[in-house]
PDB file of C-alpha atoms in Angstrom:
ATOM      1  CA  MET O   1       3.993 -17.937 -11.046  1.00  0.00           C
ATOM      2  CA  ILE O   2       0.669 -16.412 -12.042  1.00  0.00           C
ATOM      3  CA  ALA O   3       1.107 -14.110 -15.046  1.00  0.00           C
ATOM      4  CA  VAL O   4      -0.681 -10.755 -15.290  1.00  0.00           C
ATOM      5  CA  LEU O   5      -0.295  -9.955 -19.017  1.00  0.00           C
ATOM      6  CA  LEU O   6       2.950  -8.034 -18.517  1.00  0.00           C
ATOM      7  CA  GLY O   7       5.163  -9.883 -21.000  1.00  0.00           C
ATOM      8  CA  VAL O   8       7.900 -12.462 -20.429  1.00  0.00           C
ATOM      9  CA  GLY O   9      10.744  -9.942 -20.216  1.00  0.00           C
ATOM     10  CA  LEU O  10       9.068  -7.780 -17.592  1.00  0.00           C
ATOM     11  CA  ILE O  11       8.034 -10.752 -15.476  1.00  0.00           C
ATOM     12  CA  GLY O  12      11.626 -12.011 -15.458  1.00  0.00           C
ATOM     13  CA  LEU O  13      12.911  -8.543 -14.567  1.00  0.00           C
ATOM     14  CA  SER O  14      10.405  -8.318 -11.701  1.00  0.00           C
ATOM     15  CA  ALA O  15      11.574 -11.670 -10.339  1.00  0.00           C
ATOM     16  CA  SER O  16      15.187 -10.471 -10.386  1.00  0.00           C
ATOM     17  CA  ALA O  17      14.263  -7.272  -8.565  1.00  0.00           C
ATOM     18  CA  ALA O  18      12.410  -9.245  -5.893  1.00  0.00           C
ATOM     19  CA  ALA O  19      15.370 -11.567  -5.379  1.00  0.00           C
ATOM     20  CA  ALA O  20      17.707  -8.593  -4.887  1.00  0.00           C
ATOM     21  CA  GLN O  21      15.698  -7.081  -2.020  1.00  0.00           C
ATOM     22  CA  ALA O  22      16.736  -7.891   1.543  1.00  0.00           C
ATOM     23  CA  PRO O  23      14.109  -8.667   4.200  1.00  0.00           C
ATOM     24  CA  VAL O  24      12.688  -5.591   5.914  1.00  0.00           C
ATOM     25  CA  ARG O  25      13.328  -5.294   9.678  1.00  0.00           C
ATOM     26  CA  GLU O  26      10.844  -3.171  11.600  1.00  0.00           C
ATOM     27  CA  VAL O  27      10.696  -2.322  15.320  1.00  0.00           C
ATOM     28  CA  ILE O  28       7.337  -1.423  16.904  1.00  0.00           C
ATOM     29  CA  THR O  29       7.377  -0.258  20.535  1.00  0.00           C
ATOM     30  CA  GLY O  30       4.761   0.689  23.115  1.00  0.00           C
ATOM     31  CA  GLN O  31       5.295   1.870  26.671  1.00  0.00           C
ATOM     32  CA  VAL O  32       6.154  -1.690  27.731  1.00  0.00           C
ATOM     33  CA  LEU O  33       5.805  -4.077  24.780  1.00  0.00           C
ATOM     34  CA  ARG O  34       8.173  -4.327  21.837  1.00  0.00           C
ATOM     35  CA  LEU O  35       7.902  -6.206  18.535  1.00  0.00           C
ATOM     36  CA  VAL O  36      10.613  -6.831  15.960  1.00  0.00           C
ATOM     37  CA  SER O  37       9.163  -7.804  12.572  1.00  0.00           C
ATOM     38  CA  VAL O  38      11.321  -9.303   9.797  1.00  0.00           C
ATOM     39  CA  GLN O  39       9.660 -10.015   6.464  1.00  0.00           C
ATOM     40  CA  ASP O  40      10.488 -10.371   2.786  1.00  0.00           C
ATOM     41  CA  ARG O  41       7.826  -8.085   1.349  1.00  0.00           C
ATOM     42  CA  ASP O  42       8.707  -8.835  -2.271  1.00  0.00           C
ATOM     43  CA  ALA O  43       8.292 -12.573  -1.678  1.00  0.00           C
ATOM     44  CA  MET O  44       4.989 -11.908   0.087  1.00  0.00           C
ATOM     45  CA  GLN O  45       3.754  -9.888  -2.875  1.00  0.00           C
ATOM     46  CA  SER O  46       4.766 -12.526  -5.446  1.00  0.00           C
ATOM     47  CA  MET O  47       3.656 -15.876  -4.051  1.00  0.00           C
ATOM     48  CA  ASP O  48       3.409 -19.177  -5.902  1.00  0.00           C
ATOM     49  CA  PRO O  49       0.857 -21.792  -4.777  1.00  0.00           C
ATOM     50  CA  GLY O  50       2.377 -24.348  -2.419  1.00  0.00           C
ATOM     51  CA  GLU O  51       5.536 -22.347  -1.624  1.00  0.00           C
ATOM     52  CA  PRO O  52       5.501 -21.014   1.987  1.00  0.00           C
ATOM     53  CA  VAL O  53       6.827 -17.539   2.783  1.00  0.00           C
ATOM     54  CA  ALA O  54       8.212 -16.912   6.280  1.00  0.00           C
ATOM     55  CA  TRP O  55       7.573 -13.868   8.495  1.00  0.00           C
ATOM     56  CA  ASP O  56       9.525 -13.670  11.791  1.00  0.00           C
ATOM     57  CA  VAL O  57       8.338 -11.640  14.795  1.00  0.00           C
ATOM     58  CA  GLN O  58       9.997 -11.224  18.192  1.00  0.00           C
ATOM     59  CA  VAL O  59       7.912 -10.272  21.244  1.00  0.00           C
ATOM     60  CA  SER O  60       9.453  -8.808  24.412  1.00  0.00           C
ATOM     61  CA  ALA O  61       8.623  -6.394  27.242  1.00  0.00           C
ATOM     62  CA  SER O  62      10.471  -3.911  29.451  1.00  0.00           C
ATOM     63  CA  ARG O  63       8.752  -5.382  32.536  1.00  0.00           C
ATOM     64  CA  SER O  64       9.222  -8.965  33.658  1.00  0.00           C
ATOM     65  CA  ASP O  65       5.934  -9.477  35.525  1.00  0.00           C
ATOM     66  CA  GLY O  66       2.773 -10.920  33.986  1.00  0.00           C
ATOM     67  CA  GLU O  67       2.055 -12.526  30.636  1.00  0.00           C
ATOM     68  CA  ILE O  68       1.587 -11.390  27.041  1.00  0.00           C
ATOM     69  CA  ASP O  69      -1.349 -12.609  24.942  1.00  0.00           C
ATOM     70  CA  LEU O  70      -0.643 -13.351  21.281  1.00  0.00           C
ATOM     71  CA  SER O  71      -3.051 -13.358  18.339  1.00  0.00           C
ATOM     72  CA  LEU O  72      -3.100 -13.321  14.544  1.00  0.00           C
ATOM     73  CA  THR O  73      -5.768 -11.576  12.467  1.00  0.00           C
ATOM     74  CA  SER O  74      -6.581 -12.072   8.782  1.00  0.00           C
ATOM     75  CA  ASP O  75      -8.991 -10.201   6.519  1.00  0.00           C
ATOM     76  CA  GLU O  76      -9.138 -13.054   3.937  1.00  0.00           C
ATOM     77  CA  PRO O  77     -12.689 -14.430   3.532  1.00  0.00           C
ATOM     78  CA  ASP O  78     -12.009 -16.791   0.610  1.00  0.00           C
ATOM     79  CA  ASP O  79      -9.859 -19.624   2.056  1.00  0.00           C
ATOM     80  CA  ALA O  80      -6.927 -18.763  -0.221  1.00  0.00           C
ATOM     81  CA  PHE O  81      -4.071 -18.891   2.325  1.00  0.00           C
ATOM     82  CA  ARG O  82      -2.756 -21.475   4.787  1.00  0.00           C
ATOM     83  CA  VAL O  83      -0.888 -20.191   7.870  1.00  0.00           C
ATOM     84  CA  GLN O  84       1.286 -21.926  10.453  1.00  0.00           C
ATOM     85  CA  VAL O  85       2.760 -20.265  13.587  1.00  0.00           C
ATOM     86  CA  SER O  86       5.668 -21.666  15.611  1.00  0.00           C
ATOM     87  CA  ALA O  87       7.809 -20.479  18.523  1.00  0.00           C
ATOM     88  CA  CYS O  88      11.570 -20.422  17.878  1.00  0.00           C
ATOM     89  CA  THR O  89      14.714 -20.416  20.005  1.00  0.00           C
ATOM     90  CA  GLY O  90      16.125 -17.579  17.874  1.00  0.00           C
ATOM     91  CA  GLU O  91      15.347 -15.583  14.749  1.00  0.00           C
ATOM     92  CA  GLY O  92      14.179 -18.272  12.322  1.00  0.00           C
ATOM     93  CA  VAL O  93      16.077 -20.916  14.341  1.00  0.00           C
ATOM     94  CA  ASP O  94      14.697 -24.179  15.776  1.00  0.00           C
ATOM     95  CA  CYS O  95      11.024 -23.311  15.269  1.00  0.00           C
ATOM     96  CA  GLY O  96       9.707 -26.601  16.612  1.00  0.00           C
ATOM     97  CA  GLU O  97       7.049 -25.490  19.104  1.00  0.00           C
ATOM     98  CA  GLN O  98       3.810 -25.194  17.163  1.00  0.00           C
ATOM     99  CA  LEU O  99       1.289 -22.564  18.276  1.00  0.00           C
ATOM    100  CA  LEU O 100      -0.934 -22.934  15.228  1.00  0.00           C
ATOM    101  CA  ALA O 101      -0.959 -26.041  13.040  1.00  0.00           C
ATOM    102  CA  PRO O 102      -1.226 -25.389   9.282  1.00  0.00           C
ATOM    103  CA  THR O 103      -4.665 -23.799   8.981  1.00  0.00           C
ATOM    104  CA  VAL O 104      -6.562 -22.226   6.096  1.00  0.00           C
ATOM    105  CA  VAL O 105      -7.351 -18.782   7.480  1.00  0.00           C
ATOM    106  CA  HIS O 106     -10.654 -16.944   7.324  1.00  0.00           C
ATOM    107  CA  ALA O 107     -11.463 -13.334   8.154  1.00  0.00           C
ATOM    108  CA  GLY O 108     -11.135 -13.002  11.927  1.00  0.00           C
ATOM    109  CA  THR O 109      -8.726 -13.390  14.837  1.00  0.00           C
ATOM    110  CA  ILE O 110      -6.938 -16.550  15.989  1.00  0.00           C
ATOM    111  CA  GLU O 111      -5.727 -16.690  19.599  1.00  0.00           C
ATOM    112  CA  LEU O 112      -2.219 -18.147  19.652  1.00  0.00           C
ATOM    113  CA  GLY O 113      -1.584 -18.398  23.401  1.00  0.00           C
ATOM    114  CA  THR O 114       0.588 -16.508  25.889  1.00  0.00           C
ATOM    115  CA  GLN O 115       4.228 -16.007  26.778  1.00  0.00           C
ATOM    116  CA  PRO O 116       5.882 -14.798  30.017  1.00  0.00           C
ATOM    117  CA  ALA O 117       6.622 -11.061  29.860  1.00  0.00           C
ATOM    118  CA  ALA O 118      10.103 -11.810  31.182  1.00  0.00           C
ATOM    119  CA  ASP O 119      10.989 -13.711  27.976  1.00  0.00           C
ATOM    120  CA  ALA O 120      11.945 -12.427  24.521  1.00  0.00           C
ATOM    121  CA  VAL O 121      10.546 -14.976  22.072  1.00  0.00           C
ATOM    122  CA  TRP O 122      10.790 -15.256  18.288  1.00  0.00           C
ATOM    123  CA  TYR O 123       7.839 -16.582  16.308  1.00  0.00           C
ATOM    124  CA  ARG O 124       7.712 -17.728  12.693  1.00  0.00           C
ATOM    125  CA  ILE O 125       4.501 -17.176  10.709  1.00  0.00           C
ATOM    126  CA  SER O 126       4.631 -19.319   7.547  1.00  0.00           C
ATOM    127  CA  THR O 127       2.067 -18.382   4.912  1.00  0.00           C
ATOM    128  CA  GLU O 128       1.225 -20.395   1.816  1.00  0.00           C
ATOM    129  CA  LEU O 129      -1.044 -19.639  -1.123  1.00  0.00           C
ATOM    130  CA  VAL O 130      -3.282 -22.689  -1.608  1.00  0.00           C
ATOM    131  CA  THR O 131      -5.251 -21.636  -4.675  1.00  0.00           C
ATOM    132  CA  PRO O 132      -4.005 -20.220  -8.019  1.00  0.00           C
ATOM    133  CA  ASP O 133      -6.373 -17.271  -7.799  1.00  0.00           C
ATOM    134  CA  PRO O 134      -4.873 -14.065  -9.284  1.00  0.00           C
ATOM    135  CA  GLU O 135      -7.245 -11.968  -7.177  1.00  0.00           C
ATOM    136  CA  ALA O 136      -6.364 -13.602  -3.836  1.00  0.00           C
ATOM    137  CA  SER O 137      -4.882 -11.346  -1.168  1.00  0.00           C
ATOM    138  CA  THR O 138      -4.904 -10.954   2.589  1.00  0.00           C
ATOM    139  CA  LEU O 139      -3.539  -8.728   5.332  1.00  0.00           C
ATOM    140  CA  LEU O 140      -2.123 -10.512   8.368  1.00  0.00           C
ATOM    141  CA  THR O 141      -1.717  -8.699  11.691  1.00  0.00           C
ATOM    142  CA  PHE O 142       0.274 -10.186  14.580  1.00  0.00           C
ATOM    143  CA  THR O 143      -0.724  -8.638  17.937  1.00  0.00           C
ATOM    144  CA  ALA O 144       0.817  -8.805  21.423  1.00  0.00           C
ATOM    145  CA  ASN O 145      -1.388  -7.692  24.327  1.00  0.00           C
ATOM    146  CA  GLY O 146      -0.261  -7.093  27.897  1.00  0.00           C
ATOM    147  CA  HIS O 147       0.359  -4.507  30.607  1.00  0.00           C
ATOM    148  CA  GLY O 148      -2.658  -2.500  29.448  1.00  0.00           C
ATOM    149  CA  GLU O 149      -1.618  -2.090  25.819  1.00  0.00           C
ATOM    150  CA  ASP O 150      -1.515  -3.970  22.567  1.00  0.00           C
ATOM    151  CA  VAL O 151       1.136  -3.632  19.881  1.00  0.00           C
ATOM    152  CA  SER O 152       0.683  -4.959  16.340  1.00  0.00           C
ATOM    153  CA  ALA O 153       2.841  -5.686  13.328  1.00  0.00           C
ATOM    154  CA  GLY O 154       1.608  -6.319   9.836  1.00  0.00           C
ATOM    155  CA  GLY O 155      -1.828  -5.035   8.932  1.00  0.00           C
ATOM    156  CA  PRO O 156      -3.872  -1.829   8.859  1.00  0.00           C
ATOM    157  CA  GLY O 157      -3.493   0.106  12.114  1.00  0.00           C
ATOM    158  CA  ALA O 158      -0.185  -1.547  12.979  1.00  0.00           C
ATOM    159  CA  GLY O 159       1.782   0.777  15.216  1.00  0.00           C
ATOM    160  CA  GLU O 160      -1.353   2.278  16.747  1.00  0.00           C
ATOM    161  CA  PRO O 161      -2.517   1.727  20.348  1.00  0.00           C
ATOM    162  CA  GLY O 162      -5.420  -0.642  20.913  1.00  0.00           C
ATOM    163  CA  ALA O 163      -8.538   0.069  22.939  1.00  0.00           C
ATOM    164  CA  GLY O 164      -6.707  -0.775  26.154  1.00  0.00           C
ATOM    165  CA  GLY O 165      -3.524   0.988  25.051  1.00  0.00           C
ATOM    166  CA  PRO O 166      -1.444   3.620  26.801  1.00  0.00           C
ATOM    167  CA  GLY O 167      -2.881   6.990  27.700  1.00  0.00           C
ATOM    168  CA  ALA O 168      -1.603  10.476  27.022  1.00  0.00           C
ATOM    169  CA  ASP O 169       0.724  10.726  30.028  1.00  0.00           C
ATOM    170  CA  GLY O 170       4.162   9.347  30.767  1.00  0.00           C
ATOM    171  CA  PRO O 171       7.078   8.311  28.566  1.00  0.00           C
ATOM    172  CA  GLY O 172       6.147   6.871  25.210  1.00  0.00           C
ATOM    173  CA  ALA O 173       2.700   8.506  25.395  1.00  0.00           C
ATOM    174  CA  GLY O 174       0.684   8.246  22.218  1.00  0.00           C
ATOM    175  CA  GLY O 175       1.050   4.494  21.814  1.00  0.00           C
ATOM    176  CA  PRO O 176       3.394   2.243  19.877  1.00  0.00           C
ATOM    177  CA  VAL O 177       5.915   3.753  17.498  1.00  0.00           C
ATOM    178  CA  SER O 178       7.227   2.053  14.361  1.00  0.00           C
ATOM    179  CA  ASP O 179      10.512   2.749  12.566  1.00  0.00           C
ATOM    180  CA  GLY O 180       8.981   2.085   9.151  1.00  0.00           C
ATOM    181  CA  GLY O 181       5.983   0.904   7.180  1.00  0.00           C
ATOM    182  CA  SER O 182       3.891  -2.096   8.107  1.00  0.00           C
ATOM    183  CA  GLY O 183       2.968  -4.843   5.876  1.00  0.00           C
ATOM    184  CA  ALA O 184       2.212  -8.541   5.823  1.00  0.00           C
ATOM    185  CA  ASP O 185       0.211  -7.768   2.707  1.00  0.00           C
ATOM    186  CA  LEU O 186      -0.046 -10.940   0.629  1.00  0.00           C
ATOM    187  CA  PRO O 187      -1.280 -10.610  -2.956  1.00  0.00           C
ATOM    188  CA  SER O 188      -0.789 -13.693  -5.107  1.00  0.00           C
ATOM    189  CA  THR O 189       1.038 -11.984  -7.985  1.00  0.00           C
ATOM    190  CA  GLY O 190       3.983  -9.665  -8.580  1.00  0.00           C
ATOM    191  CA  VAL O 191       1.854  -6.724  -9.690  1.00  0.00           C
ATOM    192  CA  VAL O 192       3.470  -4.180  -7.331  1.00  0.00           C
ATOM    193  CA  VAL O 193       7.046  -4.964  -8.374  1.00  0.00           C
ATOM    194  CA  SER O 194       6.079  -5.105 -12.060  1.00  0.00           C
ATOM    195  CA  PHE O 195       4.416  -1.707 -11.848  1.00  0.00           C
ATOM    196  CA  LEU O 196       7.617  -0.217 -10.428  1.00  0.00           C
ATOM    197  CA  VAL O 197       9.620  -1.734 -13.281  1.00  0.00           C
ATOM    198  CA  LEU O 198       7.222  -0.191 -15.816  1.00  0.00           C
ATOM    199  CA  LEU O 199       7.533   3.185 -14.066  1.00  0.00           C
ATOM    200  CA  VAL O 200      11.350   3.094 -14.154  1.00  0.00           C
ATOM    201  CA  ALA O 201      11.300   2.025 -17.821  1.00  0.00           C
ATOM    202  CA  GLY O 202       9.071   4.991 -18.664  1.00  0.00           C
ATOM    203  CA  VAL O 203      11.444   7.424 -16.925  1.00  0.00           C
ATOM    204  CA  LEU O 204      14.420   5.983 -18.831  1.00  0.00           C
ATOM    205  CA  VAL O 205      12.598   6.418 -22.164  1.00  0.00           C
ATOM    206  CA  LEU O 206      11.848  10.061 -21.348  1.00  0.00           C
ATOM    207  CA  LEU O 207      15.479  10.712 -20.352  1.00  0.00           C
ATOM    208  CA  GLY O 208      16.722   9.108 -23.576  1.00  0.00           C
ATOM    209  CA  SER O 209      14.412  11.297 -25.671  1.00  0.00           C
ATOM    210  CA  ALA O 210      15.572  14.438 -23.854  1.00  0.00           C
ATOM    211  CA  LEU O 211      19.264  13.580 -24.431  1.00  0.00           C
ATOM    212  CA  ARG O 212      18.712  12.962 -28.163  1.00  0.00           C
ATOM    213  CA  SER O 213      16.913  16.305 -28.482  1.00  0.00           C
ATOM    214  CA  ALA O 214      19.757  18.068 -26.667  1.00  0.00           C
ATOM    215  CA  ARG O 215      22.366  16.523 -29.008  1.00  0.00           C
ATOM    216  CA  ARG O 216      20.413  17.568 -32.130  1.00  0.00           C
ATOM    217  CA  SER O 217      20.047  21.100 -30.771  1.00  0.00           C
ATOM    218  CA  GLY O 218      23.792  21.264 -29.998  1.00  0.00           C
ATOM    219  CA  SER O 219      24.713  20.106 -33.521  1.00  0.00           C
ATOM    220  CA  ARG O 220      22.509  22.773 -35.160  1.00  0.00           C
ATOM    221  CA  SER O 221      23.860  25.609 -32.992  1.00  0.00           C
ATOM    222  CA  GLY O 222      27.476  24.536 -33.667  1.00  0.00           C
ATOM    223  CA  THR O 223      27.130  25.040 -37.473  1.00  0.00           C
ATOM    224  CA  VAL O 224      25.383  28.423 -37.431  1.00  0.00           C
ATOM    225  CA  GLY O 225      27.398  31.096 -39.353  1.00  0.00           C
ATOM    226  CA  GLY O 226      29.635  28.621 -41.184  1.00  0.00           C
ATOM    227  CA  PRO O 227      33.443  28.440 -40.941  1.00  0.00           C
ATOM    228  CA  SER O 228      35.363  31.549 -39.757  1.00  0.00           C
TER     229      SER O 228
END
C-alpha cells in the first residue's frame, strides 16, 4: 500500500478500520427508474495497484415497456485506473456477460449498452489502480437513462435529474432521491481513513487531559481545612 508519511502504527490502524466497515447500500429512485448501489467505500479509498475493487449496481424500472440506456463516466485524465463492467444474474453472482472489457479509463463517458425496462439487472464495475501514483484519483458515475429521465449513482450530481429528467408535476417530482451519500470516489491511498484516526486520537488525548485535571482538582479540594 502506498504510504503517506503517517507512521507504521497509524497505517495499520487505518487498515483495520477499513476492514471493519461493511459495504454501503444506497437506493436512488426517479419517477420510473431505480438504482441500488453497493460499494465498499473504504476499499475504494485505499487501493493497491493490481488489486480490483468491486462496485455492484442494480438497474430496474416501475414500467415494463421500452429500454434503459447504460453508461459510465470518469473524470480521470491520467490513465491511472482500469475498469471492467459485467452483467450478473444476481448481486455479485455469475457476472459472466461482459459489457466493457478491462479498459484504462480517460475523462469522458463510455456507453455500456441497453437493458429491457422489464428486467432488474445487477452489474459489477471492477476498478483497478494500474499505477503506484499517490496523487491518482477518479470519480466514477454509473447512469441509467430511460422513460424521459436519467438516474445516476457514484459521482458528483448523483441523485439529481438529468437534462431530460422528470418535471415538477406528478409523484416523485423533483427528480431522483437517494437514501444516502454518493461515492465511487477512488483515491489511491488511505488518507481519508487515516485522517479520521488522527482526529479520534486527538479527542482521546484531550479527554485524558481533562480527566487528569479533574482528579487533581478533586484531591486538592478534599484536603482543604485538614482533619476534623
